PDB file of C-alpha atoms in Angstrom:
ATOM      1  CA  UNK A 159       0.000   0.000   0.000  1.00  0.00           C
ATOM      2  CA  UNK A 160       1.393   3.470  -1.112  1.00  0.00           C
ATOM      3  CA  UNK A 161       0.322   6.411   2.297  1.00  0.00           C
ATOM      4  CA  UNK A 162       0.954   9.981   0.651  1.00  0.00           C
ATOM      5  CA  UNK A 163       1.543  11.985   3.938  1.00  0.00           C
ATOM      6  CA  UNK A 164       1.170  16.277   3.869  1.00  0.00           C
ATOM      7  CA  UNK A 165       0.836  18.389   6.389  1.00  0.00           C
ATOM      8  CA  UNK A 166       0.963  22.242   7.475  1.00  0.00           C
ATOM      9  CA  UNK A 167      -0.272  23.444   4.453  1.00  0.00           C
ATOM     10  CA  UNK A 168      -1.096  26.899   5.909  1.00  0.00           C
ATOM     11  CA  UNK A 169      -2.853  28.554   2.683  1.00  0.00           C
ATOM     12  CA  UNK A 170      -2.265  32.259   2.841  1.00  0.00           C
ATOM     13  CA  UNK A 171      -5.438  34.298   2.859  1.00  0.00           C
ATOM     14  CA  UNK A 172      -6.163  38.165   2.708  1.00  0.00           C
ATOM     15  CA  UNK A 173      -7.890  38.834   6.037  1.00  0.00           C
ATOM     16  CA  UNK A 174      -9.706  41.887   7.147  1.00  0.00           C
ATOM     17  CA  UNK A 175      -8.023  42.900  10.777  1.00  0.00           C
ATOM     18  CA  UNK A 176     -11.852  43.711  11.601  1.00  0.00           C
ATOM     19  CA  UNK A 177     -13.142  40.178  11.294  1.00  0.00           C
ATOM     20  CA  UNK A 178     -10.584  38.920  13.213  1.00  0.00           C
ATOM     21  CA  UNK A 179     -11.133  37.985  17.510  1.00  0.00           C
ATOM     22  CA  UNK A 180      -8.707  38.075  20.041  1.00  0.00           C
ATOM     23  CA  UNK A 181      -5.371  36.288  20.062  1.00  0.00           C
ATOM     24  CA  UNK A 182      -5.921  35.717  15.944  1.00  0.00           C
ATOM     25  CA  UNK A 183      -5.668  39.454  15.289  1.00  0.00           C
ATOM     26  CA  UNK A 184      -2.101  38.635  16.564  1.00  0.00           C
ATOM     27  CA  UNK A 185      -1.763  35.717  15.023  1.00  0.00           C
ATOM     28  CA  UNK A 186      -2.546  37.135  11.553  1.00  0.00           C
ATOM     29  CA  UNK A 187      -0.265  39.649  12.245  1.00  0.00           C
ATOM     30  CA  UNK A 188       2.461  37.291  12.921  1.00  0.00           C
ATOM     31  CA  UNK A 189       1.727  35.469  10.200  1.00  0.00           C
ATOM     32  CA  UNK A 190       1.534  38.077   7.533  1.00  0.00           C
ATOM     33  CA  UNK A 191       4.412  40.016   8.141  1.00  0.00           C
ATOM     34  CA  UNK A 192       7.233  36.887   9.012  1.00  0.00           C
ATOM     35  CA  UNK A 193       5.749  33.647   7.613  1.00  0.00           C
ATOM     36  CA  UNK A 194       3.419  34.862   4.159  1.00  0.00           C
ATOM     37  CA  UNK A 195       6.261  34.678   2.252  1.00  0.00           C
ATOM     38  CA  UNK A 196       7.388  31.503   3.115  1.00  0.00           C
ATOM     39  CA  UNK A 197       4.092  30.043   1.474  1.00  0.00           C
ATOM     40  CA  UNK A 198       4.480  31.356  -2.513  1.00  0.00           C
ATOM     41  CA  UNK A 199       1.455  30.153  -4.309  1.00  0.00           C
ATOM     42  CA  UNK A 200       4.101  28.498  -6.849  1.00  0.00           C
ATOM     43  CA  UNK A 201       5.180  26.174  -4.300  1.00  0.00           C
ATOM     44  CA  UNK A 202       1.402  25.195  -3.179  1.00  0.00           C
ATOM     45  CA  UNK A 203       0.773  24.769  -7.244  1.00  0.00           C
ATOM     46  CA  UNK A 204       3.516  22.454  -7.710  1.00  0.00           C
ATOM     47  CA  UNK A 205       2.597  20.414  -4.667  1.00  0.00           C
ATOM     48  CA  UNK A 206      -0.842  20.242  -5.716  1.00  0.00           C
ATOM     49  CA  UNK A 207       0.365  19.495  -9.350  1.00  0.00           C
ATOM     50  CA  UNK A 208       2.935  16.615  -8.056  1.00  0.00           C
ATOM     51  CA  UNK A 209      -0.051  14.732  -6.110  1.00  0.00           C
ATOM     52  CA  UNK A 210      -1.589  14.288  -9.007  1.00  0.00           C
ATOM     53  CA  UNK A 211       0.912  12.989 -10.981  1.00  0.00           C
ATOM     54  CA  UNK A 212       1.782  10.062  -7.865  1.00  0.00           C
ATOM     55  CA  UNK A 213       0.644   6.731  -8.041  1.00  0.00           C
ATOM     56  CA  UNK A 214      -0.726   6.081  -4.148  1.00  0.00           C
ATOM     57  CA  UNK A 215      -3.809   4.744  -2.879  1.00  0.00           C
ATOM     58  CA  UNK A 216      -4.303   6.989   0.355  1.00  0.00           C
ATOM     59  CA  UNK A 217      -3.354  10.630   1.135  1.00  0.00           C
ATOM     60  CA  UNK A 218      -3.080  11.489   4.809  1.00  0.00           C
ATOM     61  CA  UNK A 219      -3.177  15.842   5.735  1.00  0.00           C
ATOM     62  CA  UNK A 220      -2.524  15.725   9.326  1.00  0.00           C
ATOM     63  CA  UNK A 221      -3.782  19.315  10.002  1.00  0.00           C
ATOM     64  CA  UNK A 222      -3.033  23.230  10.170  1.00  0.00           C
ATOM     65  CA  UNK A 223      -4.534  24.133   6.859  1.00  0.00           C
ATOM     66  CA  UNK A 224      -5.257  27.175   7.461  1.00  0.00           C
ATOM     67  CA  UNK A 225      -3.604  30.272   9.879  1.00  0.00           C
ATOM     68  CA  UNK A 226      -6.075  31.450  12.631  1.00  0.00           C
ATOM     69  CA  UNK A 227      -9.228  29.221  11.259  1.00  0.00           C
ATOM     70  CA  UNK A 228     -11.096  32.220   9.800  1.00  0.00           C
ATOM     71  CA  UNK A 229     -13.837  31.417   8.357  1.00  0.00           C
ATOM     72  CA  UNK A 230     -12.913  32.057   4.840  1.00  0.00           C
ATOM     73  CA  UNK A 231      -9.566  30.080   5.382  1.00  0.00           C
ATOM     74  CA  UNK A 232     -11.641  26.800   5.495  1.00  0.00           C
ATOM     75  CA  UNK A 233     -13.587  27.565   1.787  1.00  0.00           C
ATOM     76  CA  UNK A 234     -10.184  28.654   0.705  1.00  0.00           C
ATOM     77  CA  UNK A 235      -8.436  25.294   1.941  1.00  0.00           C
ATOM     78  CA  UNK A 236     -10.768  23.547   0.315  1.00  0.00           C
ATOM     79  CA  UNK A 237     -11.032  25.206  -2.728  1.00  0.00           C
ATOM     80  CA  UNK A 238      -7.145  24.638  -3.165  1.00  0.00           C
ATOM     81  CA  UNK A 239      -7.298  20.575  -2.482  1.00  0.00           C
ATOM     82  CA  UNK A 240     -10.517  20.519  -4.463  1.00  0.00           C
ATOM     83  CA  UNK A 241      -7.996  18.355  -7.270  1.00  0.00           C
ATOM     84  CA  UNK A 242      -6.842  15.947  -4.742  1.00  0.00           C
ATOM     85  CA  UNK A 243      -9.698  15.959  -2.622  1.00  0.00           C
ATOM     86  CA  UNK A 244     -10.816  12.190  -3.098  1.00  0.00           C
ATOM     87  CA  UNK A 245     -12.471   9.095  -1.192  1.00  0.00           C
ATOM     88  CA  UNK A 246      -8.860   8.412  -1.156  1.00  0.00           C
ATOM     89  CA  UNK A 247      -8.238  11.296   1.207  1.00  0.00           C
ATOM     90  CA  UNK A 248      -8.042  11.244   4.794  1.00  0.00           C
ATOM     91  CA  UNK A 249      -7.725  14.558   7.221  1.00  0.00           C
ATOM     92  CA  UNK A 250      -7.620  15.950  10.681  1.00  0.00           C
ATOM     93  CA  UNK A 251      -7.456  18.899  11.877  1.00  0.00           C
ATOM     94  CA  UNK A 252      -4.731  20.831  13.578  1.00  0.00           C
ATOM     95  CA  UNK A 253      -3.949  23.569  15.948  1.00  0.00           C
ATOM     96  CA  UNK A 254      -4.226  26.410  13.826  1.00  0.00           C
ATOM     97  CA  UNK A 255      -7.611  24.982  12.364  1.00  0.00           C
ATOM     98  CA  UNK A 256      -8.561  25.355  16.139  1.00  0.00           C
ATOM     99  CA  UNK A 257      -6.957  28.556  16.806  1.00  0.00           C
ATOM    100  CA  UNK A 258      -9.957  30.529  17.838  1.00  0.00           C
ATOM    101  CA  UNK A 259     -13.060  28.809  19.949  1.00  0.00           C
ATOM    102  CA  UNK A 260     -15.360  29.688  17.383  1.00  0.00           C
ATOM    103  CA  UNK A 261     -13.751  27.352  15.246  1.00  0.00           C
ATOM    104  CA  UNK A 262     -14.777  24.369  17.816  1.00  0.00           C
ATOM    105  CA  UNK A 263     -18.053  23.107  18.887  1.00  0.00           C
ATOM    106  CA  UNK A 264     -21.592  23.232  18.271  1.00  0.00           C
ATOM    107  CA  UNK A 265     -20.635  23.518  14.384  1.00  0.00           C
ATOM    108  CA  UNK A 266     -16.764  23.337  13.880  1.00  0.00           C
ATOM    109  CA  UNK A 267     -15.682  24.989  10.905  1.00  0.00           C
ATOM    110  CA  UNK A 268     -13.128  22.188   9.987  1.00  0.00           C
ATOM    111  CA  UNK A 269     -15.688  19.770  10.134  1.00  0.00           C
ATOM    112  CA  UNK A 270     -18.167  21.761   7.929  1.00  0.00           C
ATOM    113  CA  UNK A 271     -15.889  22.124   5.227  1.00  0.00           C
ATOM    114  CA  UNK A 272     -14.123  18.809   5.251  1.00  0.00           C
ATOM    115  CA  UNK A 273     -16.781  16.131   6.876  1.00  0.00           C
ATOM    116  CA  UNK A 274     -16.748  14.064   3.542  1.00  0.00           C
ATOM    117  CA  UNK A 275     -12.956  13.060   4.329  1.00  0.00           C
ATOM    118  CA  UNK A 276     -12.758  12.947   7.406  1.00  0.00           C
ATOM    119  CA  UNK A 277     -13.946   9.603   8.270  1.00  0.00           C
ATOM    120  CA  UNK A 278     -17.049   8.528  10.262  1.00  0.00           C
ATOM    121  CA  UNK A 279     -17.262   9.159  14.351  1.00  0.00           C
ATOM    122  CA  UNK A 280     -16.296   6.603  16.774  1.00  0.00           C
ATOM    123  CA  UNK A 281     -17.659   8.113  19.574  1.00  0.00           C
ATOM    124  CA  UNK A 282     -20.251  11.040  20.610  1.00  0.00           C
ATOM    125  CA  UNK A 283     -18.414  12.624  23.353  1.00  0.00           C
ATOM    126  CA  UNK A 284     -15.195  12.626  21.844  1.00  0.00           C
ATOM    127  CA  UNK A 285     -13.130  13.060  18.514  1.00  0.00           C
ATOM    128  CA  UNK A 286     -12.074   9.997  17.282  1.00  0.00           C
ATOM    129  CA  UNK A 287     -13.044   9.225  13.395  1.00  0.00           C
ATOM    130  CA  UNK A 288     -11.763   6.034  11.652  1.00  0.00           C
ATOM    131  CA  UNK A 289     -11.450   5.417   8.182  1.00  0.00           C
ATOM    132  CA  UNK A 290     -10.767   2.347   5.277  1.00  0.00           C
ATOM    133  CA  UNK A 291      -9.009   3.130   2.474  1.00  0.00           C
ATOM    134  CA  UNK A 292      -7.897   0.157   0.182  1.00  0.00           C
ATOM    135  CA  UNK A 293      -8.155  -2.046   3.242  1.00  0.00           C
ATOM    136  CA  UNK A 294      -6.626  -0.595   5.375  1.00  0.00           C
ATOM    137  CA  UNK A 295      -8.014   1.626   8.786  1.00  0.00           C
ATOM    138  CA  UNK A 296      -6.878   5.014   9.394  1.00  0.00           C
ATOM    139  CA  UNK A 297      -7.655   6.232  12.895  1.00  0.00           C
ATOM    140  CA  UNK A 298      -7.421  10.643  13.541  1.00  0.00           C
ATOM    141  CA  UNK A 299      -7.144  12.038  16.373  1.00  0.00           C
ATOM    142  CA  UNK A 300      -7.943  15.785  17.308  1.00  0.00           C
ATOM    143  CA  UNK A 301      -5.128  16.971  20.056  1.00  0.00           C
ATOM    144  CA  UNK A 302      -5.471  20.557  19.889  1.00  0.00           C
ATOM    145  CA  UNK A 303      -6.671  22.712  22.141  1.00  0.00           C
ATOM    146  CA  UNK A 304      -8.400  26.068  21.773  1.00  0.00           C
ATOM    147  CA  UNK A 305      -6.914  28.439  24.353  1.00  0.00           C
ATOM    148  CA  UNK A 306      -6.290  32.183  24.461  1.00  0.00           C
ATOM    149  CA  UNK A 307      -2.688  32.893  24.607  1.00  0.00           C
ATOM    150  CA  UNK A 308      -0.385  31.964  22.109  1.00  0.00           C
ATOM    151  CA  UNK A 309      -0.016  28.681  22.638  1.00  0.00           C
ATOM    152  CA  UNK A 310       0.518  25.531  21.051  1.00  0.00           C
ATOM    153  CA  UNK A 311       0.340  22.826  23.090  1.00  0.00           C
ATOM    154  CA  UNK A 312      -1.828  19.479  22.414  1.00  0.00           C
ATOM    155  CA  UNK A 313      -3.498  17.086  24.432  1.00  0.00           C
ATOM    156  CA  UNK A 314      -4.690  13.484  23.818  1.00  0.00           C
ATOM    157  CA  UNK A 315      -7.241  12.456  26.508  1.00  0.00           C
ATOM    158  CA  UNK A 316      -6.550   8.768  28.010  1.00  0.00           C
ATOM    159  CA  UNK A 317     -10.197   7.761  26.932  1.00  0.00           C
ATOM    160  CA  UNK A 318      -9.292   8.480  23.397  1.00  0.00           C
ATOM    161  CA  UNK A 319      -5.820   6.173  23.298  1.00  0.00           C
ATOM    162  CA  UNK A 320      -7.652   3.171  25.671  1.00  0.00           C
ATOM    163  CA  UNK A 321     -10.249   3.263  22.805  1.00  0.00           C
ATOM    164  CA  UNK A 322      -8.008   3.361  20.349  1.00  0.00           C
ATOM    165  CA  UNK A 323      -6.118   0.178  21.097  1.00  0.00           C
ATOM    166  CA  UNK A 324      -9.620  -1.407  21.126  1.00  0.00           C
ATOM    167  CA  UNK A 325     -10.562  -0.845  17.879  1.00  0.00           C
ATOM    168  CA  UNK A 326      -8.789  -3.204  15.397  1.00  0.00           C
ATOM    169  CA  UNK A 327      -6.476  -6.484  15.802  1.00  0.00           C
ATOM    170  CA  UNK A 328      -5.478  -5.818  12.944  1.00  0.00           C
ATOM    171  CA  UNK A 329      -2.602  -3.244  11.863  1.00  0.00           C
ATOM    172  CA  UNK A 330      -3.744   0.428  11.692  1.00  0.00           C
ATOM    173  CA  UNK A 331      -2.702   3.878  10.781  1.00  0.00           C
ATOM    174  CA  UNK A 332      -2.841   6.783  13.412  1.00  0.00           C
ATOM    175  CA  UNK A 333      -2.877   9.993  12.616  1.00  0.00           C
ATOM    176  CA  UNK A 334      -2.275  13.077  14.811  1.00  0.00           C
ATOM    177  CA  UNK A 335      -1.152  16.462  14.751  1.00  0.00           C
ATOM    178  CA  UNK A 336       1.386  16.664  17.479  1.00  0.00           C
ATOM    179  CA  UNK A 337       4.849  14.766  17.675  1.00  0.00           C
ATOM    180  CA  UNK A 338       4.974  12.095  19.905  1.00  0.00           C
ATOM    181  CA  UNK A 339       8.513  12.237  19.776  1.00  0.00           C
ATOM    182  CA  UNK A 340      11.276  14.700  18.786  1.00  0.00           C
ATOM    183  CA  UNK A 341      15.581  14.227  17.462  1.00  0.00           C
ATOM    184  CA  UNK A 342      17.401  15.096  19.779  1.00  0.00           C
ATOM    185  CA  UNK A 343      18.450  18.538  17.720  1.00  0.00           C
ATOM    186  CA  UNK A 344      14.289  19.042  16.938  1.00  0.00           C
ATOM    187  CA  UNK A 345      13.263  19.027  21.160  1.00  0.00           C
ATOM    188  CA  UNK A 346       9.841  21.065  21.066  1.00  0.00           C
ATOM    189  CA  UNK A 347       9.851  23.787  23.970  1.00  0.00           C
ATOM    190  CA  UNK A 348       6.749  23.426  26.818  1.00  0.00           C
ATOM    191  CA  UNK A 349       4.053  25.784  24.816  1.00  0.00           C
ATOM    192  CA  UNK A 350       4.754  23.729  21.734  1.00  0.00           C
ATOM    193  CA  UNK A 351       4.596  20.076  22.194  1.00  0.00           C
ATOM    194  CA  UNK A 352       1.767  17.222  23.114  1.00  0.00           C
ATOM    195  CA  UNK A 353       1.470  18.203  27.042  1.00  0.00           C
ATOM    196  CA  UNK A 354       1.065  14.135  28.014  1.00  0.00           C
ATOM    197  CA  UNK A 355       2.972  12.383  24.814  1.00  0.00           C
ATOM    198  CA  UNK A 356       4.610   9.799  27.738  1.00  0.00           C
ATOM    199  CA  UNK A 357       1.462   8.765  29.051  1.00  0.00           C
ATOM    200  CA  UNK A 358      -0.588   8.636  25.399  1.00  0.00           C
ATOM    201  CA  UNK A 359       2.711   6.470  24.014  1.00  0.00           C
ATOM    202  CA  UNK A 360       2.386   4.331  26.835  1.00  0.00           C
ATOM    203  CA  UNK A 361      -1.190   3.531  26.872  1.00  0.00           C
ATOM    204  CA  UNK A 362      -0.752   2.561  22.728  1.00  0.00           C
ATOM    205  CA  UNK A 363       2.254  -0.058  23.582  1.00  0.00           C
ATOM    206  CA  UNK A 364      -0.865  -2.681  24.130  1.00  0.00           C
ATOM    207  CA  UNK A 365      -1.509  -2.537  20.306  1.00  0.00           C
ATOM    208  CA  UNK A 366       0.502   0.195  18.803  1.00  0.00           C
ATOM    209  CA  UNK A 367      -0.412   1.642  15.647  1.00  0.00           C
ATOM    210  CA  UNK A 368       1.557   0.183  12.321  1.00  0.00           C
ATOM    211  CA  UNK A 369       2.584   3.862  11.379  1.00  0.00           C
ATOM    212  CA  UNK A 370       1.933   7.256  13.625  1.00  0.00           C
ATOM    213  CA  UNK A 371       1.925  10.222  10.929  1.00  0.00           C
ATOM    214  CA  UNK A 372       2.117  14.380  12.120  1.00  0.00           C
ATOM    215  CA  UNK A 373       3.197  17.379  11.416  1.00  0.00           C
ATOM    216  CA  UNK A 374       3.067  20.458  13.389  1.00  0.00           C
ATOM    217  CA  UNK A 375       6.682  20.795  13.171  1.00  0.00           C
ATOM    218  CA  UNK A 376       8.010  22.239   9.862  1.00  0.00           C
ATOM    219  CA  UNK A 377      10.769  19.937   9.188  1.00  0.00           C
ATOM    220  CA  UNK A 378      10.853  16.069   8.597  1.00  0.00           C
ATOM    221  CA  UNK A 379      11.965  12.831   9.185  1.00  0.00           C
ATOM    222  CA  UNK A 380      11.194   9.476   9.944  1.00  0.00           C
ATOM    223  CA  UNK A 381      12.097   7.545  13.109  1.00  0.00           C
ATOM    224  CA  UNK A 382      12.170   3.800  13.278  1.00  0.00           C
ATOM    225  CA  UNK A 383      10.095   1.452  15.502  1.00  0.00           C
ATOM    226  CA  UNK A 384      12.123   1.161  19.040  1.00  0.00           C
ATOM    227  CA  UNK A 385      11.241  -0.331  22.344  1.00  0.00           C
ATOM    228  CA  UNK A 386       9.059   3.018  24.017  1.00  0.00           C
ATOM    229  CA  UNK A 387       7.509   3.375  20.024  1.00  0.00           C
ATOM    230  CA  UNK A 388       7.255   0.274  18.852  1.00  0.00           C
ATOM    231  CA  UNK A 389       5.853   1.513  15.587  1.00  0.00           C
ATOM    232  CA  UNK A 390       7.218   4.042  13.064  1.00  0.00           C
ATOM    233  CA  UNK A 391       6.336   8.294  13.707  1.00  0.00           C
ATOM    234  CA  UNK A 392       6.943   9.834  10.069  1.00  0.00           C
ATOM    235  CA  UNK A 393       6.419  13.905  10.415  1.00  0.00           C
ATOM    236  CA  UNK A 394       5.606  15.386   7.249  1.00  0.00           C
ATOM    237  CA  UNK A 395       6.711  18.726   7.522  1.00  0.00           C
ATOM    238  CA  UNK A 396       5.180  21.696   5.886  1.00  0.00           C
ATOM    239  CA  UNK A 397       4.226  20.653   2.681  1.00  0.00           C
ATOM    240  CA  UNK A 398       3.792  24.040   1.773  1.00  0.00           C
ATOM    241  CA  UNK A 399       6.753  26.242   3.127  1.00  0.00           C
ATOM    242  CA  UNK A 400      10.125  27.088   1.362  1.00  0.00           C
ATOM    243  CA  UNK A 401      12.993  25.322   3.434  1.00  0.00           C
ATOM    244  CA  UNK A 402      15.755  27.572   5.446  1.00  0.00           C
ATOM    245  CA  UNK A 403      18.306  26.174   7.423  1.00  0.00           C
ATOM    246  CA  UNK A 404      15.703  25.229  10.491  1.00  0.00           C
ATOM    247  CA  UNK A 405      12.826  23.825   8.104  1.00  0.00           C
ATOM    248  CA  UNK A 406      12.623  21.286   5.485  1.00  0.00           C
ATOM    249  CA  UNK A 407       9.819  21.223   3.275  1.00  0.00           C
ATOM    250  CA  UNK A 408       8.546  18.240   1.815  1.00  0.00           C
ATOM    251  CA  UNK A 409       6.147  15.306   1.920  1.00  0.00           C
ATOM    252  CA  UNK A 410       6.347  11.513   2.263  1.00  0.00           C
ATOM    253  CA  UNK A 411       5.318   8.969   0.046  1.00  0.00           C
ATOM    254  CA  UNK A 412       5.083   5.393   2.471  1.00  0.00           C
ATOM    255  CA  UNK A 413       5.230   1.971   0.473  1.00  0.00           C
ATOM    256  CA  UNK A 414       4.029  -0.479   3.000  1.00  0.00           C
ATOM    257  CA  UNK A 415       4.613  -4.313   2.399  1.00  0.00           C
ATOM    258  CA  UNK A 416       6.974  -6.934   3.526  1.00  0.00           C
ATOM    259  CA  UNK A 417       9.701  -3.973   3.917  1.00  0.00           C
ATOM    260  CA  UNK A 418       8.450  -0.545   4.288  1.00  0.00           C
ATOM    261  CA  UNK A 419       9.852   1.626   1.953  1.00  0.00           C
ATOM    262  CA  UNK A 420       9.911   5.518   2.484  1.00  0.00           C
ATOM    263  CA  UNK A 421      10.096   8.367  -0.392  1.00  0.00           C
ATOM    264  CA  UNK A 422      10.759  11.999   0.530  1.00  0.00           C
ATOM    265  CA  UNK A 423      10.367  15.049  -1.789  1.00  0.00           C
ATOM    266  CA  UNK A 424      11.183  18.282  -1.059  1.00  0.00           C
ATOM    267  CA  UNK A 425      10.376  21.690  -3.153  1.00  0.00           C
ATOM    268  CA  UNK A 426      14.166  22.710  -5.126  1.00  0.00           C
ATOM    269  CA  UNK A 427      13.740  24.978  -8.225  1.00  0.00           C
ATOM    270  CA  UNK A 428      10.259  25.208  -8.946  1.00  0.00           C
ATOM    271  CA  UNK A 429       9.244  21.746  -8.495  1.00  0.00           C
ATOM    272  CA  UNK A 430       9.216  18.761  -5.955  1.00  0.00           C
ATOM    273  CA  UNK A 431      12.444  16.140  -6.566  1.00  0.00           C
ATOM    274  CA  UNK A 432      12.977  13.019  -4.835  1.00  0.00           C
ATOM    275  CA  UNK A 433      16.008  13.148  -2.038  1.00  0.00           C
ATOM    276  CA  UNK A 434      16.773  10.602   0.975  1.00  0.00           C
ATOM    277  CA  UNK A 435      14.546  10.454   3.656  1.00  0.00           C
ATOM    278  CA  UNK A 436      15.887  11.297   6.923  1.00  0.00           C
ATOM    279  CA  UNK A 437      15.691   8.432   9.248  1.00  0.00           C
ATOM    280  CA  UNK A 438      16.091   8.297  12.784  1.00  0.00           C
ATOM    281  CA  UNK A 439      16.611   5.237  15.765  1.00  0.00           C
ATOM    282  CA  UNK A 440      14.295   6.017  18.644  1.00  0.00           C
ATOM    283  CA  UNK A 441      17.595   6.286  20.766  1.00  0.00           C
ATOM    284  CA  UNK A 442      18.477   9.746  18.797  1.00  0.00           C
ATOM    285  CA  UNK A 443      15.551  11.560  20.364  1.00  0.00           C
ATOM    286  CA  UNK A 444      13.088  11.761  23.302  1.00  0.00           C
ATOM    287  CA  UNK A 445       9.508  10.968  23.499  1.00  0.00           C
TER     288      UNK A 445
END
């Protein structure tokens, strides 16, 4: 099975100041004036233009498609995936697609734009969608959390993993937003990272997940199965974002068979190329 893995897509978006709340006026301040640039609309064309041209029979977006989940982000998200956008596809949402309350319950605006791919709903009290794709079941998780300062923490309730583990014997795909573990040289700092990563990895060691796939962080890399993981954590990195010497952007592609086999491509003159994916041993970093 071929698992086409994006993430932090962050689609930039003209927003008026005035229909902005709170901690996203700063946010789309931030945004516009430091990170805008980083997102050309060449790069998001060619990315767009690559998927289609892959062979694979799931794609995976593990979140932040938009900047401070404005309204008009979502329409414009969706509007830019509408090529890839298939019963192939597979999504959660991510922090910045929860960055303002208003963009959470009764009627969250992620889920009223992307409900058709995002699976059906496990449970009624809690977000936990599954999906089959060719066979296989993809599991999402939501572990962001809606709070007022500028924050980006993430938070996986122990409900959520115990019924996790209990869905399937057989082998699954989870995907999250937040790391669940970090190189040694990537260590996320306390108002960045999953706030209870050691307990959630612990309570999936009963029946871990075949492959755990993120973003959040804007670089990449892949980190092998190892006795606290015992499954693989591939972190797409911003699919969308030029690389500097502290970000890599790319995407995986993820062969699964009898050996796993994993393709990275990263954005390098005006198109995506294949390179070496960067692979880690739990031992180089810390859950």
């Amino acid at each position: 099975m071929k698992i086409l893995h994006i993430s932090d897509l962050h689609f930039p978006k003209k927003l008026s100041l005035f229909s902005l709340r709170g901690k996203a006026i700063i946010g789309y301040l931030n945004y516009h004036v430091r990170r805008k640039s980083k997102h050309p609309v060449v790069l998001i064309a060619a990315m767009v233009d690559t998927i289609k041209n892959l062979e694979y029979d799931a794609l995976v977006i593990s979140g932040d498609l938009t900047n401070v989940s404005h309204p008009s982000e979502f329409q414009n998200a969706k509007d830019i995936l509408k090529p890839i956008l298939t019963n192939k596809t597979f999504l959660i949402p991510g922090n910045h697609d929860r960055y303002q309350k208003r963009a959470m319950g009764p009627n969250p605006l992620f889920e009223k734009a992307f409900e058709e791919w995002m699976g059906e709903s496990v449970h009624p009290n809690f977000y936990l969608r599954t999906k089959r794709i060719a066979g296989k079941l993809f599991v999402g998780w939501d572990s962001n959390l809606a709070i007022p300062r500028i924050t980006a923490n993430g938070y996986v309730a122990k409900e959520i993993v115990e019924k996790t583990v209990g869905i399937s014997k057989d082998p699954y795909v989870l995907v999250g937003h937040h790391p669940l573990w970090n190189p040694n040289t990537e260590v996320e700092s306390a108002s960045h990272r999953m706030s209870n990563r050691k307990e959630v990895v612990l309570g999936l060691q009963s029946n871990p997940p075949e492959l755990y796939l993120h973003g959040h962080t804007h670089t990449n890399w892949v980190k092998l199965p190892g006795k606290e993981t015992p499954f693989t954590i591939v972190n797409s990195a911003s699919s969308t974002r030029l690389s500097d010497s502290k970000h890599e952007c790319g995407f995986h592609l993820i062969e699964l068979g009898k050996q796993t086999h994993y393709r990275r491509f990263i954005y390098s003159e005006n198109k995506f190329t294949e390179t070496n994916p960067i692979l880690y041993e739990e031992t180089e970093g810390v859950v």
